[in-house]
PDB file of C-alpha atoms in Angstrom:
ATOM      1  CA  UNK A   1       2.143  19.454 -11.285  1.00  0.00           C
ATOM      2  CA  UNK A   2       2.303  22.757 -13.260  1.00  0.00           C
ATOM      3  CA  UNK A   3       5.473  24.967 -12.996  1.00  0.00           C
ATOM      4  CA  UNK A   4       5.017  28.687 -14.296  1.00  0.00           C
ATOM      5  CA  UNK A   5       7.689  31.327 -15.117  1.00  0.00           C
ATOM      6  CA  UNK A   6       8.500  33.672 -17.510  1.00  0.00           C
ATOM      7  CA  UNK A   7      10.977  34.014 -19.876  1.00  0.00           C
ATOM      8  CA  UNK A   8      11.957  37.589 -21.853  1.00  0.00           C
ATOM      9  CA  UNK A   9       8.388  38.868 -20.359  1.00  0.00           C
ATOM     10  CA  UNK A  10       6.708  36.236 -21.310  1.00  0.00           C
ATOM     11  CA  UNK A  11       4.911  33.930 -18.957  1.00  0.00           C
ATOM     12  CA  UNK A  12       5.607  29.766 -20.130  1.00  0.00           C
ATOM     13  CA  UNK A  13       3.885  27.185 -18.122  1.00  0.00           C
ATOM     14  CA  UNK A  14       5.652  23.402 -18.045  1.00  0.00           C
ATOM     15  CA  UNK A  15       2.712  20.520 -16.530  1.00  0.00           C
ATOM     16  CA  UNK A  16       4.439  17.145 -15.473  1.00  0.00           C
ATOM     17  CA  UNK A  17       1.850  14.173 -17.426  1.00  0.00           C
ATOM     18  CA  UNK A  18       2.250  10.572 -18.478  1.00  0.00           C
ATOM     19  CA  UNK A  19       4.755  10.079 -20.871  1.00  0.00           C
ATOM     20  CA  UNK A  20       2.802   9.253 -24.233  1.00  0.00           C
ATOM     21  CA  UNK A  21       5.450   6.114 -25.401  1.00  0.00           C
ATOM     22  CA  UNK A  22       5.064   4.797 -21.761  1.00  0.00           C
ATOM     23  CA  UNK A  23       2.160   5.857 -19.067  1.00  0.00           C
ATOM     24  CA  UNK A  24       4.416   4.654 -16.287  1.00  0.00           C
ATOM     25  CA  UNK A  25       6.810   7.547 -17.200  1.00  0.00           C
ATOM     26  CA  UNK A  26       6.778  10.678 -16.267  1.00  0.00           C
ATOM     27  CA  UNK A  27       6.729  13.660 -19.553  1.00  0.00           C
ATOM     28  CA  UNK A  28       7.094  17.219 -19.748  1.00  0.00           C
ATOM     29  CA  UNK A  29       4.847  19.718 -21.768  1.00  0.00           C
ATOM     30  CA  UNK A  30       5.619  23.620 -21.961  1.00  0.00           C
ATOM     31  CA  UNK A  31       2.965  25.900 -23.069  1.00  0.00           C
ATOM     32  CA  UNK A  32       3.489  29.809 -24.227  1.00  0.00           C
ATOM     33  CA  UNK A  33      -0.289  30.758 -24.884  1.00  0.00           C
ATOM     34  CA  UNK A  34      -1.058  29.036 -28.108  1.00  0.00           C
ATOM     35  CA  UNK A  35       2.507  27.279 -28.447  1.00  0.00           C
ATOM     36  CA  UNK A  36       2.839  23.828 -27.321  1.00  0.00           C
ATOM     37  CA  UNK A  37       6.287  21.167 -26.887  1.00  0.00           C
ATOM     38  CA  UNK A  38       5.239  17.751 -27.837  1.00  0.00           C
ATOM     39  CA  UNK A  39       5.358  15.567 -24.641  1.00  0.00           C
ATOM     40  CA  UNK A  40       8.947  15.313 -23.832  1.00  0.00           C
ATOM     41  CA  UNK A  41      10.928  12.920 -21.906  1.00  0.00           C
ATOM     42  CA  UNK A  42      12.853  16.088 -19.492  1.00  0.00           C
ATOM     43  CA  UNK A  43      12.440  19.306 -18.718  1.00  0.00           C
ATOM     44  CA  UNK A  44      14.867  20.987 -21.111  1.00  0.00           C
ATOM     45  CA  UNK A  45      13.577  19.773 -24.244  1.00  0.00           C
ATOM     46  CA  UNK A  46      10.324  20.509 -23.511  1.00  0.00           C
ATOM     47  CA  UNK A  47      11.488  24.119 -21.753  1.00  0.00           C
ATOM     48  CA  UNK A  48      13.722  24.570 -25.171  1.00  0.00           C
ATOM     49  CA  UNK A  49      11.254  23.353 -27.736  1.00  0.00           C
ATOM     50  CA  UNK A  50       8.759  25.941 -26.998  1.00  0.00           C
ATOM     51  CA  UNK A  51      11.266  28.670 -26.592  1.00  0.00           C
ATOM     52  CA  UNK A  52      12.505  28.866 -29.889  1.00  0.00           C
ATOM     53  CA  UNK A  53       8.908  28.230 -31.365  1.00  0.00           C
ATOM     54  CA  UNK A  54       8.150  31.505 -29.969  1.00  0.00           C
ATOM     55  CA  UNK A  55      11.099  33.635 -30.021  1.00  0.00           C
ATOM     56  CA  UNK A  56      12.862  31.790 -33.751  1.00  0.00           C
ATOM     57  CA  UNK A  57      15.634  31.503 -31.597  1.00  0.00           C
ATOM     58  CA  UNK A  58      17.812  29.021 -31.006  1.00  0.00           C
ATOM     59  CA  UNK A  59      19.195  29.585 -27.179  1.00  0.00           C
ATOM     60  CA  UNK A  60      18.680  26.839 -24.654  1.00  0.00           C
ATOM     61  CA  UNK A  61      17.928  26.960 -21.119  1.00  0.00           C
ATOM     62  CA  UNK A  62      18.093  24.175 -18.116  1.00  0.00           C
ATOM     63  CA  UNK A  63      15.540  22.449 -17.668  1.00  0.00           C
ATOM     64  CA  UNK A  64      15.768  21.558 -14.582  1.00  0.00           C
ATOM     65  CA  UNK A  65      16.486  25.664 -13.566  1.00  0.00           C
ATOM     66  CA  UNK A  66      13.639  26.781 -14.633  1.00  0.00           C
ATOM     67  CA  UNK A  67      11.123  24.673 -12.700  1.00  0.00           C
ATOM     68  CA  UNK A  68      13.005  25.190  -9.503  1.00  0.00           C
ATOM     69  CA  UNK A  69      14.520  22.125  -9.185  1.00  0.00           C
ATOM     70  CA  UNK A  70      18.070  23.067  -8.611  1.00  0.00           C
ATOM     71  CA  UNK A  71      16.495  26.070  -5.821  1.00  0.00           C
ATOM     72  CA  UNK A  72      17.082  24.481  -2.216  1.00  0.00           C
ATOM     73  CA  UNK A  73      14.246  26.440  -0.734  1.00  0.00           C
ATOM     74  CA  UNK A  74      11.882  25.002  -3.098  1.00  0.00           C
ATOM     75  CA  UNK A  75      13.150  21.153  -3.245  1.00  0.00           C
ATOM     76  CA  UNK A  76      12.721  21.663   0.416  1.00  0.00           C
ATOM     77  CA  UNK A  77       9.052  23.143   0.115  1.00  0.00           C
ATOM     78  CA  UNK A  78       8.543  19.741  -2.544  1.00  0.00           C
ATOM     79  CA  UNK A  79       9.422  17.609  -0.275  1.00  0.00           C
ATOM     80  CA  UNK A  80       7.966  18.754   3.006  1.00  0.00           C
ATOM     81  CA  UNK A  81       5.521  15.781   2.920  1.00  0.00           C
ATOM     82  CA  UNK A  82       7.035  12.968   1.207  1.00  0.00           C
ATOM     83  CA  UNK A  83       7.328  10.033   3.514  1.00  0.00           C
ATOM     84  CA  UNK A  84      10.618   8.027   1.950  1.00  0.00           C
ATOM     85  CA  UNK A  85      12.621   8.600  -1.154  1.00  0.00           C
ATOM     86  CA  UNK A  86      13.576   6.318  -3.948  1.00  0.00           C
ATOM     87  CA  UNK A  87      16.885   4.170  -3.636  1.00  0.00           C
ATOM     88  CA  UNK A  88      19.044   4.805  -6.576  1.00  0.00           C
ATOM     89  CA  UNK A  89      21.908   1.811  -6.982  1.00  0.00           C
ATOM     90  CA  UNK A  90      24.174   0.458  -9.572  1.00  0.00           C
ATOM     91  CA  UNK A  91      24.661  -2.727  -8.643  1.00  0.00           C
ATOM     92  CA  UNK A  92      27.116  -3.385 -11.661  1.00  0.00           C
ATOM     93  CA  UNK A  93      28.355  -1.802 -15.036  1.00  0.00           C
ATOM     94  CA  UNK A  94      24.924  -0.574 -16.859  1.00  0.00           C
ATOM     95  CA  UNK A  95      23.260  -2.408 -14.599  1.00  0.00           C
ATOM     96  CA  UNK A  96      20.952   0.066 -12.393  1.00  0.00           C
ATOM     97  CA  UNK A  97      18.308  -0.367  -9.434  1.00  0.00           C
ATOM     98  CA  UNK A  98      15.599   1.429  -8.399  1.00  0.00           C
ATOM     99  CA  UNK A  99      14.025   0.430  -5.107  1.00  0.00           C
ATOM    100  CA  UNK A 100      10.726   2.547  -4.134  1.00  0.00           C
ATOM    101  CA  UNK A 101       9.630   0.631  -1.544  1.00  0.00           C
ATOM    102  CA  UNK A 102      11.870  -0.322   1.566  1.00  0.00           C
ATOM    103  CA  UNK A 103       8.785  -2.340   2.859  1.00  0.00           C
ATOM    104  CA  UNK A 104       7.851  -3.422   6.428  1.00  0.00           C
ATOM    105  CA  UNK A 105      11.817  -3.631   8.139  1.00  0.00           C
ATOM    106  CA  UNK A 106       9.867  -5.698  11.121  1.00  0.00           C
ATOM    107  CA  UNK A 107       8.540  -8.975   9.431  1.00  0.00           C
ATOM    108  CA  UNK A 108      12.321  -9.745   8.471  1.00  0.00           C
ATOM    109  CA  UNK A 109      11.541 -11.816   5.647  1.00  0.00           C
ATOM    110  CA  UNK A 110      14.357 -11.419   3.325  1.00  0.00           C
ATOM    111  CA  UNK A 111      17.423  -9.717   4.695  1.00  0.00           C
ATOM    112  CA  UNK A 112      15.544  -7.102   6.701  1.00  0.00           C
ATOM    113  CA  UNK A 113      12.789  -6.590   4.154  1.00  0.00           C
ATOM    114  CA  UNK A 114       9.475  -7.146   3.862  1.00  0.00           C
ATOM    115  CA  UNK A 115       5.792  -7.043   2.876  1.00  0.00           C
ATOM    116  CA  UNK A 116       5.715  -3.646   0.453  1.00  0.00           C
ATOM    117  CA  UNK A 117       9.226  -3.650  -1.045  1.00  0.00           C
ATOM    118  CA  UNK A 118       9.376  -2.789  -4.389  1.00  0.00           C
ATOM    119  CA  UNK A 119      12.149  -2.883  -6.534  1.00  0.00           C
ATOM    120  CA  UNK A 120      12.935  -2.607 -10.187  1.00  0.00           C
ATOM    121  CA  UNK A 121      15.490  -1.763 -12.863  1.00  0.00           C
ATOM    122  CA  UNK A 122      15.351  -1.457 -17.004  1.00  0.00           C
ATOM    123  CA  UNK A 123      17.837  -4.083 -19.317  1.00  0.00           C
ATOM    124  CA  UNK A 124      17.850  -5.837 -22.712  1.00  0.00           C
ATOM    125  CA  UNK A 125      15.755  -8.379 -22.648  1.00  0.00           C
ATOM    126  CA  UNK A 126      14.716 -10.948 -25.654  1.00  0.00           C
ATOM    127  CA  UNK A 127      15.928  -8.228 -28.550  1.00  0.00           C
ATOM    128  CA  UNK A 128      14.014  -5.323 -26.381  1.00  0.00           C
ATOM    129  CA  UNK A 129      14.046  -3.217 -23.509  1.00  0.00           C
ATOM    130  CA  UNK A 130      12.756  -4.491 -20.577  1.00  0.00           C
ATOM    131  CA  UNK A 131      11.627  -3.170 -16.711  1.00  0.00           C
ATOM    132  CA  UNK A 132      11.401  -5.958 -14.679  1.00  0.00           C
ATOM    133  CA  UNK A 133       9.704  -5.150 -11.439  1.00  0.00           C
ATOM    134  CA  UNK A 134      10.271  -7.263  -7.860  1.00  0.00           C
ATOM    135  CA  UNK A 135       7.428  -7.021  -4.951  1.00  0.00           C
ATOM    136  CA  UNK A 136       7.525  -8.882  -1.763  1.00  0.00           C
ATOM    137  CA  UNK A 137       3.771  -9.483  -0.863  1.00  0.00           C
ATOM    138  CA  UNK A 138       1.912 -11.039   2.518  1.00  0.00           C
ATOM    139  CA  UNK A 139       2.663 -14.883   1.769  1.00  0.00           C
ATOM    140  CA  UNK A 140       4.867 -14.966  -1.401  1.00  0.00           C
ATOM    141  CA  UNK A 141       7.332 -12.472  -3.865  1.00  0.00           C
ATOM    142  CA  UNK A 142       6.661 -11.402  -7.748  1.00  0.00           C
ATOM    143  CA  UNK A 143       8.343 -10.740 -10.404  1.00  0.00           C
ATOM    144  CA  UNK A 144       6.683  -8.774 -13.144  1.00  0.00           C
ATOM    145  CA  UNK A 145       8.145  -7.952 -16.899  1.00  0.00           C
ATOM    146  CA  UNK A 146       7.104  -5.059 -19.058  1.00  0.00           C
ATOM    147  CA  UNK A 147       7.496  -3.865 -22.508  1.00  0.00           C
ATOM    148  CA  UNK A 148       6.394  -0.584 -22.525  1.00  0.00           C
ATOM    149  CA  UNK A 149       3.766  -0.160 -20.582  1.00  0.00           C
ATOM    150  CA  UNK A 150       2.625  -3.801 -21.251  1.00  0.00           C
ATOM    151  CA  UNK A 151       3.331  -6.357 -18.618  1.00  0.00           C
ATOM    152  CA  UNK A 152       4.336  -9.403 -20.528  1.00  0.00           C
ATOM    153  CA  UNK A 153       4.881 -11.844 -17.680  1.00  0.00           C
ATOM    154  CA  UNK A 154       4.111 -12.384 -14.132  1.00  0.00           C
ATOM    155  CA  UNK A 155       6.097 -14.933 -11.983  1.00  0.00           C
ATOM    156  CA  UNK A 156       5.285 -15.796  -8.152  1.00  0.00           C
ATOM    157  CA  UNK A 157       7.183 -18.047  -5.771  1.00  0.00           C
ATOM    158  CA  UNK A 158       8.371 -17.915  -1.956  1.00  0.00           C
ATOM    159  CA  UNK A 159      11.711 -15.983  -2.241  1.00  0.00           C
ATOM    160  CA  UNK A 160      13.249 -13.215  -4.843  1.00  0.00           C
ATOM    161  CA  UNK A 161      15.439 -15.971  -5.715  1.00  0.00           C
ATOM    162  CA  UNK A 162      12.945 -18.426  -6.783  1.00  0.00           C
ATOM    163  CA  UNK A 163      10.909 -15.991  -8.598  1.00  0.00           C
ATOM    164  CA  UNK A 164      14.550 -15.438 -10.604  1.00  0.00           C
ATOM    165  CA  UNK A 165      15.221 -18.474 -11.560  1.00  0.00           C
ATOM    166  CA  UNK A 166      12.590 -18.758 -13.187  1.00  0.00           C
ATOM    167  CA  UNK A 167      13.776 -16.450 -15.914  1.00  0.00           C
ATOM    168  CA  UNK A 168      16.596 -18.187 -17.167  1.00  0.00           C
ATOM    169  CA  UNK A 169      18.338 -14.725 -17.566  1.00  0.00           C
ATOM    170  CA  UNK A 170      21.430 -13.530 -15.747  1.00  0.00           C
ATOM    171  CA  UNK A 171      21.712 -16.947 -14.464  1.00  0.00           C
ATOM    172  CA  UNK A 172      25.245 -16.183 -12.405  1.00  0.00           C
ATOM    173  CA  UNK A 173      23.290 -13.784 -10.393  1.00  0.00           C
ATOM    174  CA  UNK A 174      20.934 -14.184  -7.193  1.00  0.00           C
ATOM    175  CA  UNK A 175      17.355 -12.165  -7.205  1.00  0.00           C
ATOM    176  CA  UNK A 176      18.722 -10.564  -4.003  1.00  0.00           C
ATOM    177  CA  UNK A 177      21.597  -9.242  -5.507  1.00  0.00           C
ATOM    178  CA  UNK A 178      20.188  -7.908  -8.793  1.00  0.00           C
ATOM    179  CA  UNK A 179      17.318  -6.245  -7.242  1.00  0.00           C
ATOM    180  CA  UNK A 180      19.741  -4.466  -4.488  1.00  0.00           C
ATOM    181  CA  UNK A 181      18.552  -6.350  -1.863  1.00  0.00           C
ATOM    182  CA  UNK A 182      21.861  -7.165  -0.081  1.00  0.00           C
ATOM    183  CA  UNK A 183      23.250  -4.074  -1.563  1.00  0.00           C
ATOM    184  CA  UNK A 184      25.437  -2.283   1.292  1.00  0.00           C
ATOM    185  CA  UNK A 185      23.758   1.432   0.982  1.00  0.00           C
ATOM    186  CA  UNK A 186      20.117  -0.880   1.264  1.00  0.00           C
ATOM    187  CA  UNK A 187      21.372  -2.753   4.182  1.00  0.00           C
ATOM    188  CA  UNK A 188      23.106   0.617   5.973  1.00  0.00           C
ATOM    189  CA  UNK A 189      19.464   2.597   5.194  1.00  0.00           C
ATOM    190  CA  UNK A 190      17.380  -0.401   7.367  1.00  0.00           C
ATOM    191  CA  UNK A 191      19.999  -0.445   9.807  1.00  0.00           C
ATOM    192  CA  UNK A 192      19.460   3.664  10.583  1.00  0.00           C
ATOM    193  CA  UNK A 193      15.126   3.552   9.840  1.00  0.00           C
ATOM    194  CA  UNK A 194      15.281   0.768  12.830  1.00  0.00           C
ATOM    195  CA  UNK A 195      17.184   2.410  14.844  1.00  0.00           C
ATOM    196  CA  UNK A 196      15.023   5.538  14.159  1.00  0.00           C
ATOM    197  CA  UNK A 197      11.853   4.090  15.195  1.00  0.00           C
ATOM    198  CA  UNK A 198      11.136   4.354  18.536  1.00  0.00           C
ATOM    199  CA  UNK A 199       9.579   1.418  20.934  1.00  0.00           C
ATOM    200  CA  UNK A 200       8.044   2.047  24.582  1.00  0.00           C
ATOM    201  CA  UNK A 201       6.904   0.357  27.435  1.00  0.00           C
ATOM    202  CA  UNK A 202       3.892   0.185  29.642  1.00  0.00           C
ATOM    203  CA  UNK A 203       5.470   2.454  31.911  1.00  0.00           C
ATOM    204  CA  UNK A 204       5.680   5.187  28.798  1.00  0.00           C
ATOM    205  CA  UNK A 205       1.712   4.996  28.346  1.00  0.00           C
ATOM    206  CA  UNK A 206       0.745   8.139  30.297  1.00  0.00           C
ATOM    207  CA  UNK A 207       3.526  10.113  28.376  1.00  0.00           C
ATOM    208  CA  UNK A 208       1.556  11.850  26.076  1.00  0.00           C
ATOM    209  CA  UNK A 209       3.938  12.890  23.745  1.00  0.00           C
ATOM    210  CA  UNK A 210       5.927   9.206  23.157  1.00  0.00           C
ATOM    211  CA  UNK A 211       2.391   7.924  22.281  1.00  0.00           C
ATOM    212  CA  UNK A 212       1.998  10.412  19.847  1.00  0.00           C
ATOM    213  CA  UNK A 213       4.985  10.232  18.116  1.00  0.00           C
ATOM    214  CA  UNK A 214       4.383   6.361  17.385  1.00  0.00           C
ATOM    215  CA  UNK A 215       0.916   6.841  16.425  1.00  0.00           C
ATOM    216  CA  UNK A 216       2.275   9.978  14.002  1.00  0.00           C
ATOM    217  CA  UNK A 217       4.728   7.970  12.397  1.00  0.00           C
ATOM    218  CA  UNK A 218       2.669   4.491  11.629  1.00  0.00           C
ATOM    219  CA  UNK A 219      -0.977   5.244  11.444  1.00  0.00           C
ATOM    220  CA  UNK A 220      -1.366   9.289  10.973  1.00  0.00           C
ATOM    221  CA  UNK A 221       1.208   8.823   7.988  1.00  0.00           C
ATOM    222  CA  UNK A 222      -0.710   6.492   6.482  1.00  0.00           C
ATOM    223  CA  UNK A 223      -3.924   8.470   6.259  1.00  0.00           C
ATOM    224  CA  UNK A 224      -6.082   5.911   7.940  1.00  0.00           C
ATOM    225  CA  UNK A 225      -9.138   7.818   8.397  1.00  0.00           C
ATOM    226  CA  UNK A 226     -11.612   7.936  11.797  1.00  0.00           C
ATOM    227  CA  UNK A 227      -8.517   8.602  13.757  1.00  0.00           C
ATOM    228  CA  UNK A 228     -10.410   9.639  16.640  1.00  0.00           C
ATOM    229  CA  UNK A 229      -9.067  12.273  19.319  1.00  0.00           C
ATOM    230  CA  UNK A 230     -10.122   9.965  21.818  1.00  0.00           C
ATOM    231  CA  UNK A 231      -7.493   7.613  20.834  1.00  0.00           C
ATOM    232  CA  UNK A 232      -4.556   8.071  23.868  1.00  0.00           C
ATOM    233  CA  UNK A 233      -7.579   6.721  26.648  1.00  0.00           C
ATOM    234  CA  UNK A 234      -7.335   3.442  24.770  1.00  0.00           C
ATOM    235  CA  UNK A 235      -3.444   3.391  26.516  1.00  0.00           C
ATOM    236  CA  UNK A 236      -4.537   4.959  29.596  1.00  0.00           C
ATOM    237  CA  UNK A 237      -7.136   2.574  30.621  1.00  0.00           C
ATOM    238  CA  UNK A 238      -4.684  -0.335  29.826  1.00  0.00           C
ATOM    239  CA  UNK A 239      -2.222   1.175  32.349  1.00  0.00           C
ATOM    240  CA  UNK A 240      -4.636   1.748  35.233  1.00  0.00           C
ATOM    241  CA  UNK A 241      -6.208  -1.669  34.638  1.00  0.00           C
ATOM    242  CA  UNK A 242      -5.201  -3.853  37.571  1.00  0.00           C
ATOM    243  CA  UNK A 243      -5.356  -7.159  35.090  1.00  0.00           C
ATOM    244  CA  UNK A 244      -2.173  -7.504  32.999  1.00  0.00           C
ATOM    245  CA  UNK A 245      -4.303  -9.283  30.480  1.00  0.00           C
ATOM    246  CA  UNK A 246      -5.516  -6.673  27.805  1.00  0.00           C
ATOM    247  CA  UNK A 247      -9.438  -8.479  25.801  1.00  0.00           C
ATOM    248  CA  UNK A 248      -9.037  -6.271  22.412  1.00  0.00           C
ATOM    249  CA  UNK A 249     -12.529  -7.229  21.520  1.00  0.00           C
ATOM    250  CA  UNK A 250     -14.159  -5.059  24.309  1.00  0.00           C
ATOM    251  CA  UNK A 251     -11.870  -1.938  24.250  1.00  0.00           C
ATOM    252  CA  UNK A 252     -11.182  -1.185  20.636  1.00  0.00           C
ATOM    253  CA  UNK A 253     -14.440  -1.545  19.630  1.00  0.00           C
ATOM    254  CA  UNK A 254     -15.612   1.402  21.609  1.00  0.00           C
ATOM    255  CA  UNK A 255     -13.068   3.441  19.527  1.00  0.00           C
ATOM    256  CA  UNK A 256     -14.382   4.132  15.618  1.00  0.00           C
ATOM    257  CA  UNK A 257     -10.893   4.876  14.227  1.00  0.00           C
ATOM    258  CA  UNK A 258      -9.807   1.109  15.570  1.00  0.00           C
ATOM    259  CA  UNK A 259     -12.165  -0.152  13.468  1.00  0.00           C
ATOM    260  CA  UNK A 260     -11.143   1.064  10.541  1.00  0.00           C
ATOM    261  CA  UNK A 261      -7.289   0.155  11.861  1.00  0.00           C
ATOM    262  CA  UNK A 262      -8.063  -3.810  12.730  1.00  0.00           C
ATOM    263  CA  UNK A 263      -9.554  -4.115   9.284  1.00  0.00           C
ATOM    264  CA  UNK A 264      -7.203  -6.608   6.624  1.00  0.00           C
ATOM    265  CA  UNK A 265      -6.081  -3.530   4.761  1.00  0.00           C
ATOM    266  CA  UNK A 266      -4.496  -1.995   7.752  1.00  0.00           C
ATOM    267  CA  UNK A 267      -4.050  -4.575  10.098  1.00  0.00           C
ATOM    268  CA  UNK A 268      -0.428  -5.191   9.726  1.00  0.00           C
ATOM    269  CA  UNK A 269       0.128  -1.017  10.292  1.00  0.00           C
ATOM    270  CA  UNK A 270      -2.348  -1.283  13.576  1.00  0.00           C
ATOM    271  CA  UNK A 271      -0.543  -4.347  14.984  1.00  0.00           C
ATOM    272  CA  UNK A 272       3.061  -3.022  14.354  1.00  0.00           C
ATOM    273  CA  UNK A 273       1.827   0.161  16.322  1.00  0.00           C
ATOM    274  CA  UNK A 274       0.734  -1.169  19.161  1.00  0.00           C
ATOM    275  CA  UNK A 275       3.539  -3.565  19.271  1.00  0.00           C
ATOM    276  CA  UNK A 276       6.156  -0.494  19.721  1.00  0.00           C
ATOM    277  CA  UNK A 277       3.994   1.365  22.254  1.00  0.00           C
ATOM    278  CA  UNK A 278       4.577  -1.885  24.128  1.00  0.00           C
ATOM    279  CA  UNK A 279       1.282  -4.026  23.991  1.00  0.00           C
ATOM    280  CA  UNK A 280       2.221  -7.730  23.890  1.00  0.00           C
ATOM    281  CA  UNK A 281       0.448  -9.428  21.340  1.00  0.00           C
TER     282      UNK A 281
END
């Protein structure tokens, strides 16, 4: 992303790019024609460094001001398209979580999470500083450690808190809680996406608009391409079907996009759609 925007009539352009200390981490770099910042860990030092390179000044300016990120119409323009935000939590003193992933809130697994969850938070670990990063996958969880941008150690078993005992670290805590799994803001935030998502019944399969709105929401939003416009017939033949027993293999074969959406890849999204439009399965 590159931000441009002038400053005493000049025009200064700040570009978001991988930290150099860390790839995982985001750095900023402002440019005044020949004039560059180093790669710098926010806005303002970047936004500051090259200011007073040019000008021999030494006035300071917010960072975060001057590439809009304070401007509501702008945030809002940002994040027009963004499917789910980041879950910031301290679970304790100087102890914080960062949970990117909510996962798949149907399969249950772990206190209302599932396959996709992704959590993760930064501490002191072995005389250095460590990001240790939790996923829940298909059959098992893991727990990955980095230094830097190095991962160190990689740890699998059935449950977050297998995977953390493993570590022999923080030893009076469960995986659950440190990663902000049971956390009460984590818990209230499943509660409202399930009660968000909407679920149908045969009798809503002519209604154009509730089919669309499920199909929106779990396979548009995923980008799953060959999403044929022919899709909505696949519901309307169900319904006028006199036979309440539905054969799969003979119907969503005829429809290329289905394909694509039985495949392993996307086979949990395709199920979980069809399952909320009201197909038993």
């Amino acid at each position: 992303m590159r931000i441009e925007y002038k400053l005493n009539n000049k025009s200064f352009i700040v570009a978001v790019l991988s930290s150099a200390q860390n790839p995982l981490k985001s750095g900023f770099q402002c440019t005044c024609r020949t004039i560059k910042s180093d790669v710098e860990p926010h806005p303002s030092a970047a936004i500051n460094a090259c200011y007073q390179q040019v000008f021999e000044t030494k006035t300071e300016y917010s960072g975060l001001a001057i590439i809009g990120f304070e401007n509501e119409n702008i945030i809002q323009e940002l994040i027009a398209d963004v499917e789910s935000f980041p879950i910031f939590l301290q679970i304790f003193e100087k102890h914080n979580v960062v949970i990117t992933s909510i996962g798949d809130i149907y399969e249950n697994k772990f206190h209302c999470i599932g396959t996709g969850f992704i959590s993760l938070f930064t501490t002191r670990y072995c005389n250095a500083q460590h990001l240790f990063l939790l996923r829940i996958e298909k059959n098992q969880c893991s727990l990955e450690i980095y230094l830097e941008s190095e991962c160190k150690n990689r740890i699998t078993g059935p449950t977050p808190n297998d995977v953390w005992k493993q570590i022999e670290f923080y030893k009076k805590y469960t995986g659950t809680y440190l990663f902000g799994i049971t956390h009460e803001l984590v818990q209230k935030h499943i509660e409202m996406l399930i009660d968000e998502s909407p679920t149908y019944t045969p009798n809503d399969w002519m209604n154009m608009q509730k089919l669309e709105t499920i199909f929106n929401r779990h396979i548009k939003s995923r980008r799953i391409p060959n999403a044929m416009p022919s899709w909505p017939l696949l519901f309307f033949k169900w319904y006028k079907q006199e036979s309440t027993i539905i054969q799969f293999p003979l119907i969503y074969m005829k429809f290329t996009y289905l394909n694509t959406l039985f495949k392993k890849k996307n086979c949990e999204h395709g199920g979980q759609y069809l399952l909320l439009a009201g197909v038993p399965m």
